XYZ file of N, CA and C in Angstrom:
462
model
N 3.946 -5.073 -12.697
C 4.048 -6.358 -12.021
C 3.851 -7.474 -13.049
N 3.933 -8.708 -12.603
C 3.874 -9.845 -13.492
C 2.486 -10.462 -13.474
N 2.053 -10.944 -14.623
C 0.772 -11.602 -14.750
C 1.013 -13.106 -14.658
N 0.044 -13.843 -14.164
C 0.115 -15.299 -14.055
C 1.211 -15.777 -13.120
N 1.508 -15.013 -12.113
C 2.474 -15.432 -11.107
C 1.704 -15.901 -9.880
N 2.288 -16.803 -9.123
C 1.709 -17.199 -7.840
C 2.132 -16.157 -6.824
N 1.187 -15.378 -6.334
C 1.505 -14.309 -5.396
C 1.303 -14.788 -3.965
N 2.068 -14.232 -3.074
C 2.057 -14.621 -1.671
C 1.862 -13.380 -0.812
N 1.564 -13.573 0.471
C 1.445 -12.394 1.329
C 2.757 -11.622 1.364
N 2.645 -10.324 1.400
C 3.827 -9.494 1.543
C 3.642 -8.649 2.794
N 4.524 -7.727 3.017
C 4.539 -6.952 4.247
C 3.184 -6.330 4.559
N 2.465 -6.944 5.479
C 1.188 -6.476 6.015
C 0.114 -6.234 4.961
N 0.222 -6.906 3.822
C -0.780 -6.762 2.768
C -0.943 -8.121 2.120
N -2.159 -8.511 1.783
C -2.361 -9.727 1.010
C -2.444 -9.328 -0.443
N -1.713 -10.004 -1.295
C -1.604 -9.587 -2.679
C -2.347 -10.535 -3.571
N -2.847 -10.155 -4.590
C -2.445 -9.448 -5.790
C -2.399 -7.955 -5.494
N -1.317 -7.336 -5.855
C -1.103 -5.943 -5.481
C -1.140 -5.042 -6.698
N -1.532 -3.784 -6.511
C -1.489 -2.834 -7.625
C -0.050 -2.444 -7.938
N 0.197 -2.039 -9.175
C 1.530 -1.630 -9.580
C 2.060 -0.454 -8.764
N 1.172 0.365 -8.240
C 1.622 1.549 -7.511
C 1.747 1.313 -6.008
N 1.885 0.067 -5.586
C 1.947 -0.229 -4.157
C 3.104 0.491 -3.481
N 4.219 0.612 -4.182
C 5.376 1.246 -3.563
C 5.116 2.712 -3.244
N 4.192 3.344 -3.948
C 3.871 4.727 -3.623
C 2.900 4.792 -2.449
N 2.159 3.695 -2.202
C 1.207 3.646 -1.093
C 1.933 3.295 0.207
N 2.791 2.286 0.170
C 3.553 1.857 1.343
C 4.958 2.422 1.212
N 5.436 3.077 2.227
C 6.738 3.743 2.169
C 7.907 2.778 2.260
N 7.690 1.604 2.844
C 8.745 0.601 2.943
C 8.089 -0.765 2.949
N 8.787 -1.728 2.402
C 8.221 -3.068 2.398
C 8.885 -3.974 1.381
N 8.220 -5.083 1.116
C 8.722 -6.070 0.176
C 7.567 -6.897 -0.359
N 7.854 -7.597 -1.411
C 6.905 -8.544 -2.005
C 7.733 -9.723 -2.490
N 7.273 -10.920 -2.185
C 7.974 -12.139 -2.588
C 6.995 -13.003 -3.377
N 7.445 -13.503 -4.517
C 6.597 -14.364 -5.347
C 7.450 -15.469 -5.962
N 6.817 -16.617 -6.193
C 7.488 -17.718 -6.868
C 7.029 -17.792 -8.314
N 7.966 -17.743 -9.226
C 7.708 -17.992 -10.637
C 8.009 -19.471 -10.848
N 6.981 -20.312 -10.709
C 7.183 -21.753 -10.757
C 7.555 -22.256 -12.149
N 7.171 -21.538 -13.182
C 7.513 -21.933 -14.543
C 9.013 -21.878 -14.765
N 9.634 -20.795 -14.330
C 11.074 -20.600 -14.547
C 11.916 -20.893 -13.312
N 11.267 -21.280 -12.207
C 11.946 -21.562 -10.932
C 12.744 -20.351 -10.457
N 12.079 -19.198 -10.474
C 12.700 -17.952 -10.007
C 11.950 -17.452 -8.782
N 12.678 -17.266 -7.707
C 12.157 -16.598 -6.518
C 12.341 -15.107 -6.763
N 11.232 -14.369 -6.842
C 11.272 -12.940 -7.141
C 11.027 -12.139 -5.866
N 11.904 -11.165 -5.653
C 11.784 -10.294 -4.482
C 11.838 -8.847 -4.940
N 10.868 -8.055 -4.492
C 10.891 -6.610 -4.695
C 11.024 -5.990 -3.309
N 11.940 -5.055 -3.163
C 12.127 -4.372 -1.880
C 12.135 -2.876 -2.148
N 11.522 -2.109 -1.236
C 11.487 -0.658 -1.421
C 11.498 0.055 -0.079
N 11.956 1.268 -0.124
C 11.949 2.135 1.054
C 13.159 1.946 1.947
N 13.092 2.595 3.093
C 14.154 2.530 4.095
C 13.669 1.622 5.218
N 14.196 0.393 5.246
C 13.721 -0.621 6.177
C 14.194 -0.373 7.594
N 13.326 -0.787 8.541
C 13.715 -0.824 9.939
C 13.813 -2.297 10.352
N 14.127 -2.545 11.612
C 14.314 -3.914 12.100
C 13.034 -4.735 11.948
N 11.883 -4.136 12.181
C 10.604 -4.853 12.077
C 10.376 -5.375 10.666
N 10.570 -4.522 9.670
C 10.385 -4.942 8.277
C 11.413 -6.016 7.915
N 12.652 -5.837 8.331
C 13.700 -6.822 8.025
C 13.377 -8.180 8.629
N 12.860 -8.205 9.844
C 12.513 -9.479 10.479
C 11.337 -10.131 9.766
N 10.350 -9.348 9.364
C 9.223 -9.904 8.616
C 9.690 -10.447 7.265
N 10.645 -9.761 6.642
C 11.244 -10.240 5.394
C 11.941 -11.581 5.618
N 12.740 -11.660 6.655
C 13.456 -12.898 6.972
C 12.467 -14.044 7.203
N 11.403 -13.787 7.944
C 10.388 -14.811 8.218
C 9.672 -15.240 6.933
N 9.333 -14.271 6.087
C 8.668 -14.591 4.814
C 9.594 -15.399 3.909
N 10.877 -15.053 3.894
C 11.845 -15.825 3.109
C 11.952 -17.253 3.623
N 11.911 -17.417 4.916
C 11.974 -18.758 5.494
C 10.790 -19.599 5.000
N 9.589 -19.008 4.994
C 8.412 -19.724 4.502
C 8.561 -20.088 3.031
N 9.033 -19.149 2.223
C 9.239 -19.430 0.794
C 10.337 -20.472 0.607
N 11.354 -20.419 1.456
C 12.426 -21.409 1.397
C 11.905 -22.821 1.608
N 10.912 -22.975 2.478
C 10.313 -24.290 2.700
C 9.609 -24.788 1.447
N 8.909 -23.904 0.749
C 8.253 -24.286 -0.512
C 9.276 -24.700 -1.554
N 10.359 -23.920 -1.639
C 11.416 -24.228 -2.596
C 12.051 -25.576 -2.257
N 12.317 -25.808 -0.987
C 12.927 -27.058 -0.535
C 12.058 -28.250 -0.911
N 10.748 -28.108 -0.737
C 9.819 -29.198 -1.046
C 9.790 -29.534 -2.528
N 10.162 -28.603 -3.380
C 10.149 -28.868 -4.825
C 11.328 -29.741 -5.261
N 12.351 -29.851 -4.432
C 13.552 -30.653 -4.719
C 14.241 -30.245 -6.018
N 14.152 -28.982 -6.369
C 14.804 -28.474 -7.579
C 15.643 -27.265 -7.225
N 16.584 -26.956 -8.103
C 17.357 -25.730 -7.945
C 16.487 -24.548 -8.358
N 16.642 -23.459 -7.635
C 15.907 -22.237 -7.921
C 16.898 -21.106 -8.138
N 16.379 -20.019 -8.666
C 17.174 -18.839 -8.950
C 16.478 -17.639 -8.323
N 17.251 -16.625 -8.003
C 16.725 -15.462 -7.292
C 16.836 -14.219 -8.168
N 15.758 -13.475 -8.249
C 15.753 -12.161 -8.886
C 15.304 -11.168 -7.826
N 16.222 -10.310 -7.416
C 15.941 -9.354 -6.338
C 16.024 -7.941 -6.878
N 14.915 -7.219 -6.785
C 14.833 -5.852 -7.282
C 15.029 -4.879 -6.120
N 16.202 -4.241 -6.102
C 16.547 -3.275 -5.056
C 16.532 -1.836 -5.578
N 15.942 -1.622 -6.744
C 16.021 -0.298 -7.353
C 15.378 0.794 -6.503
N 14.391 0.444 -5.687
C 13.713 1.434 -4.857
C 13.973 1.237 -3.365
N 15.022 0.485 -3.052
C 15.363 0.204 -1.658
C 16.614 0.982 -1.274
N 16.561 1.627 -0.125
C 17.697 2.395 0.364
C 18.615 1.499 1.187
N 19.878 1.850 1.244
C 20.833 1.097 2.034
C 20.439 1.163 3.504
N 20.242 -0.013 4.124
C 19.784 -0.013 5.515
C 20.939 0.111 6.504
N 20.615 0.408 7.762
C 21.642 0.378 8.811
C 22.190 -1.048 8.958
N 23.353 -1.192 9.549
C 24.022 -2.494 9.653
C 23.148 -3.551 10.316
N 22.429 -3.198 11.370
C 21.579 -4.178 12.067
C 20.497 -4.720 11.140
N 19.887 -3.857 10.356
C 18.856 -4.271 9.400
C 19.490 -5.117 8.292
N 20.634 -4.682 7.795
C 21.350 -5.433 6.768
C 21.659 -6.847 7.255
N 22.068 -6.991 8.498
C 22.406 -8.308 9.051
C 21.201 -9.240 9.055
N 20.036 -8.714 9.378
C 18.815 -9.528 9.379
C 18.454 -9.926 7.950
N 18.510 -8.963 7.024
C 18.235 -9.271 5.606
C 19.200 -10.340 5.107
N 20.471 -10.147 5.411
C 21.512 -11.073 4.970
C 21.262 -12.477 5.513
N 20.856 -12.591 6.774
C 20.591 -13.905 7.369
C 19.470 -14.624 6.627
N 18.435 -13.885 6.238
C 17.344 -14.489 5.479
C 17.795 -14.980 4.119
N 18.562 -14.152 3.418
C 19.047 -14.534 2.085
C 20.085 -15.645 2.165
N 20.961 -15.595 3.145
C 22.022 -16.592 3.276
C 21.454 -17.981 3.534
N 20.296 -18.059 4.166
C 19.697 -19.365 4.446
C 19.248 -20.069 3.166
N 19.088 -19.323 2.089
C 18.654 -19.909 0.813
C 19.819 -20.215 -0.121
N 20.861 -19.407 -0.046
C 21.957 -19.503 -1.008
C 22.736 -20.799 -0.881
N 23.189 -21.270 -2.049
C 24.054 -22.434 -2.083
C 23.299 -23.745 -1.994
N 22.304 -23.807 -1.127
C 21.566 -25.051 -0.970
C 20.376 -25.110 -1.932
N 19.610 -24.037 -1.999
C 18.416 -24.034 -2.851
C 18.499 -22.988 -3.953
N 19.114 -21.860 -3.677
C 19.278 -20.809 -4.675
C 20.671 -20.949 -5.270
N 20.724 -21.226 -6.558
C 22.005 -21.495 -7.200
C 22.586 -20.292 -7.930
N 21.733 -19.325 -8.235
C 22.178 -18.184 -9.027
C 21.324 -16.988 -8.652
N 21.931 -15.808 -8.566
C 21.213 -14.619 -8.122
C 21.416 -13.484 -9.114
N 20.310 -12.880 -9.543
C 20.344 -11.670 -10.373
C 19.781 -10.541 -9.526
N 20.497 -9.432 -9.503
C 20.109 -8.313 -8.659
C 19.912 -7.071 -9.521
N 18.750 -6.453 -9.372
C 18.473 -5.184 -10.038
C 18.817 -4.072 -9.067
N 19.675 -3.178 -9.497
C 20.090 -2.066 -8.640
C 20.166 -0.820 -9.503
N 19.191 0.052 -9.366
C 19.121 1.246 -10.192
C 20.052 2.357 -9.745
N 20.380 2.390 -8.467
C 21.265 3.426 -7.934
C 22.576 2.784 -7.527
N 23.631 3.547 -7.576
C 24.955 3.039 -7.226
C 24.994 2.505 -5.800
N 24.331 3.182 -4.882
C 24.371 2.748 -3.489
C 23.705 1.390 -3.333
N 22.599 1.152 -4.048
C 21.943 -0.158 -4.003
C 22.847 -1.224 -4.612
N 23.575 -0.852 -5.640
C 24.511 -1.782 -6.260
C 25.607 -2.170 -5.270
N 26.156 -1.207 -4.549
C 27.189 -1.516 -3.564
C 26.642 -2.392 -2.437
N 25.405 -2.129 -2.023
C 24.770 -2.940 -0.992
C 24.627 -4.379 -1.483
N 24.136 -4.541 -2.695
C 23.951 -5.877 -3.259
C 25.284 -6.594 -3.413
N 26.284 -5.875 -3.850
C 27.622 -6.462 -3.999
C 28.140 -6.950 -2.652
N 27.948 -6.153 -1.606
C 28.383 -6.547 -0.263
C 27.653 -7.809 0.187
N 26.347 -7.877 -0.058
C 25.588 -9.065 0.330
C 26.079 -10.295 -0.411
N 26.312 -10.173 -1.710
C 26.770 -11.318 -2.497
C 28.140 -11.789 -2.030
N 29.019 -10.870 -1.709
C 30.340 -11.243 -1.211
C 30.235 -11.912 0.156
N 29.320 -11.422 0.987
C 29.142 -12.005 2.315
C 28.653 -13.446 2.250
N 27.808 -13.765 1.270
C 27.238 -15.104 1.182
C 28.104 -16.047 0.361
N 29.122 -15.518 -0.303
C 30.020 -16.320 -1.139
C 29.254 -17.084 -2.222
N 28.194 -16.495 -2.733
C 27.425 -17.108 -3.799
C 28.292 -17.184 -5.049
N 28.436 -18.357 -5.649
C 29.369 -18.483 -6.765
C 28.917 -17.784 -8.042
N 27.625 -17.688 -8.297
C 27.159 -17.091 -9.547
C 26.137 -16.011 -9.234
N 26.507 -14.772 -9.503
C 25.571 -13.669 -9.338
C 25.964 -12.571 -10.322
N 24.983 -11.748 -10.660
C 25.251 -10.645 -11.561
C 24.283 -9.518 -11.247
N 24.632 -8.317 -11.713
C 23.860 -7.113 -11.439
C 23.343 -6.546 -12.739
N 22.120 -6.038 -12.687
C 21.471 -5.525 -13.877
C 20.728 -4.241 -13.555
N 20.508 -3.450 -14.569
C 19.642 -2.278 -14.447
C 18.304 -2.538 -15.133
N 18.209 -3.619 -15.914
C 16.997 -3.967 -16.634
C 16.479 -5.323 -16.155
N 15.206 -5.370 -15.796
C 14.597 -6.625 -15.360
C 14.563 -7.642 -16.493
N 14.245 -7.194 -17.706
C 14.201 -8.110 -18.843
C 15.549 -8.784 -19.065
N 16.611 -8.008 -18.972
C 17.960 -8.555 -19.145
C 18.277 -9.568 -18.033
N 17.900 -9.265 -16.809
C 18.153 -10.171 -15.684
C 17.401 -11.483 -15.855
N 16.130 -11.408 -16.247
C 15.334 -12.619 -16.443
C 15.914 -13.454 -17.580
N 16.299 -12.799 -18.673
C 16.924 -13.545 -19.787
C 18.171 -14.274 -19.314
N 18.992 -13.603 -18.516
C 20.219 -14.200 -18.001
C 19.900 -15.450 -17.154
N 18.889 -15.342 -16.289
C 18.506 -16.479 -15.470
C 17.906 -17.605 -16.299
N 16.997 -17.272 -17.198
C 16.304 -18.291 -17.991
C 17.274 -18.981 -18.956
N 18.214 -18.258 -19.526
C 19.199 -18.895 -20.406
C 19.934 -19.991 -19.653
N 20.286 -19.711 -18.413
C 20.966 -20.722 -17.584
C 20.037 -21.890 -17.309
N 18.785 -21.594 -17.002
C 17.827 -22.649 -16.701
C 17.590 -23.513 -17.920
N 17.458 -22.902 -19.099
C 17.183 -23.649 -20.325
C 18.302 -24.603 -20.688
N 19.518 -24.308 -20.260
C 20.653 -25.144 -20.641
C 20.812 -26.362 -19.730
N 19.976 -26.487 -18.693
C 20.108 -27.636 -17.783
C 19.586 -28.899 -18.424
């Protein structure tokens, strides 16, 4: 996990969280704001049901309000390496949460997808939201560099 990040509540747990949280909780998410680099960081894991997806959507809405109040463009880093492709109903709820941020507050999205199926899921979401700038990575360091390089050039 990251040091010196502003951590927020995640799925039924108050964080700072241990690195092995994904082995403790079978499904869930964690959302944090990297205020230094203006990156909204999302980690998702497990096979989500409608309840988890709705809690994710609600948590994103709360984070979206914080981002909106900053009056700055933000970037999204979403780690799907340990998240399984959800059923369509769950995907629709996740998509609604992410779509509410894209274009208006989130200008660029980097997606970590370790498995091909997660990559296809992420690609489908990006196409659905018509986000103009997004890319896929297998390395978090590479994704952060890609986002920060863009931020540094502003």
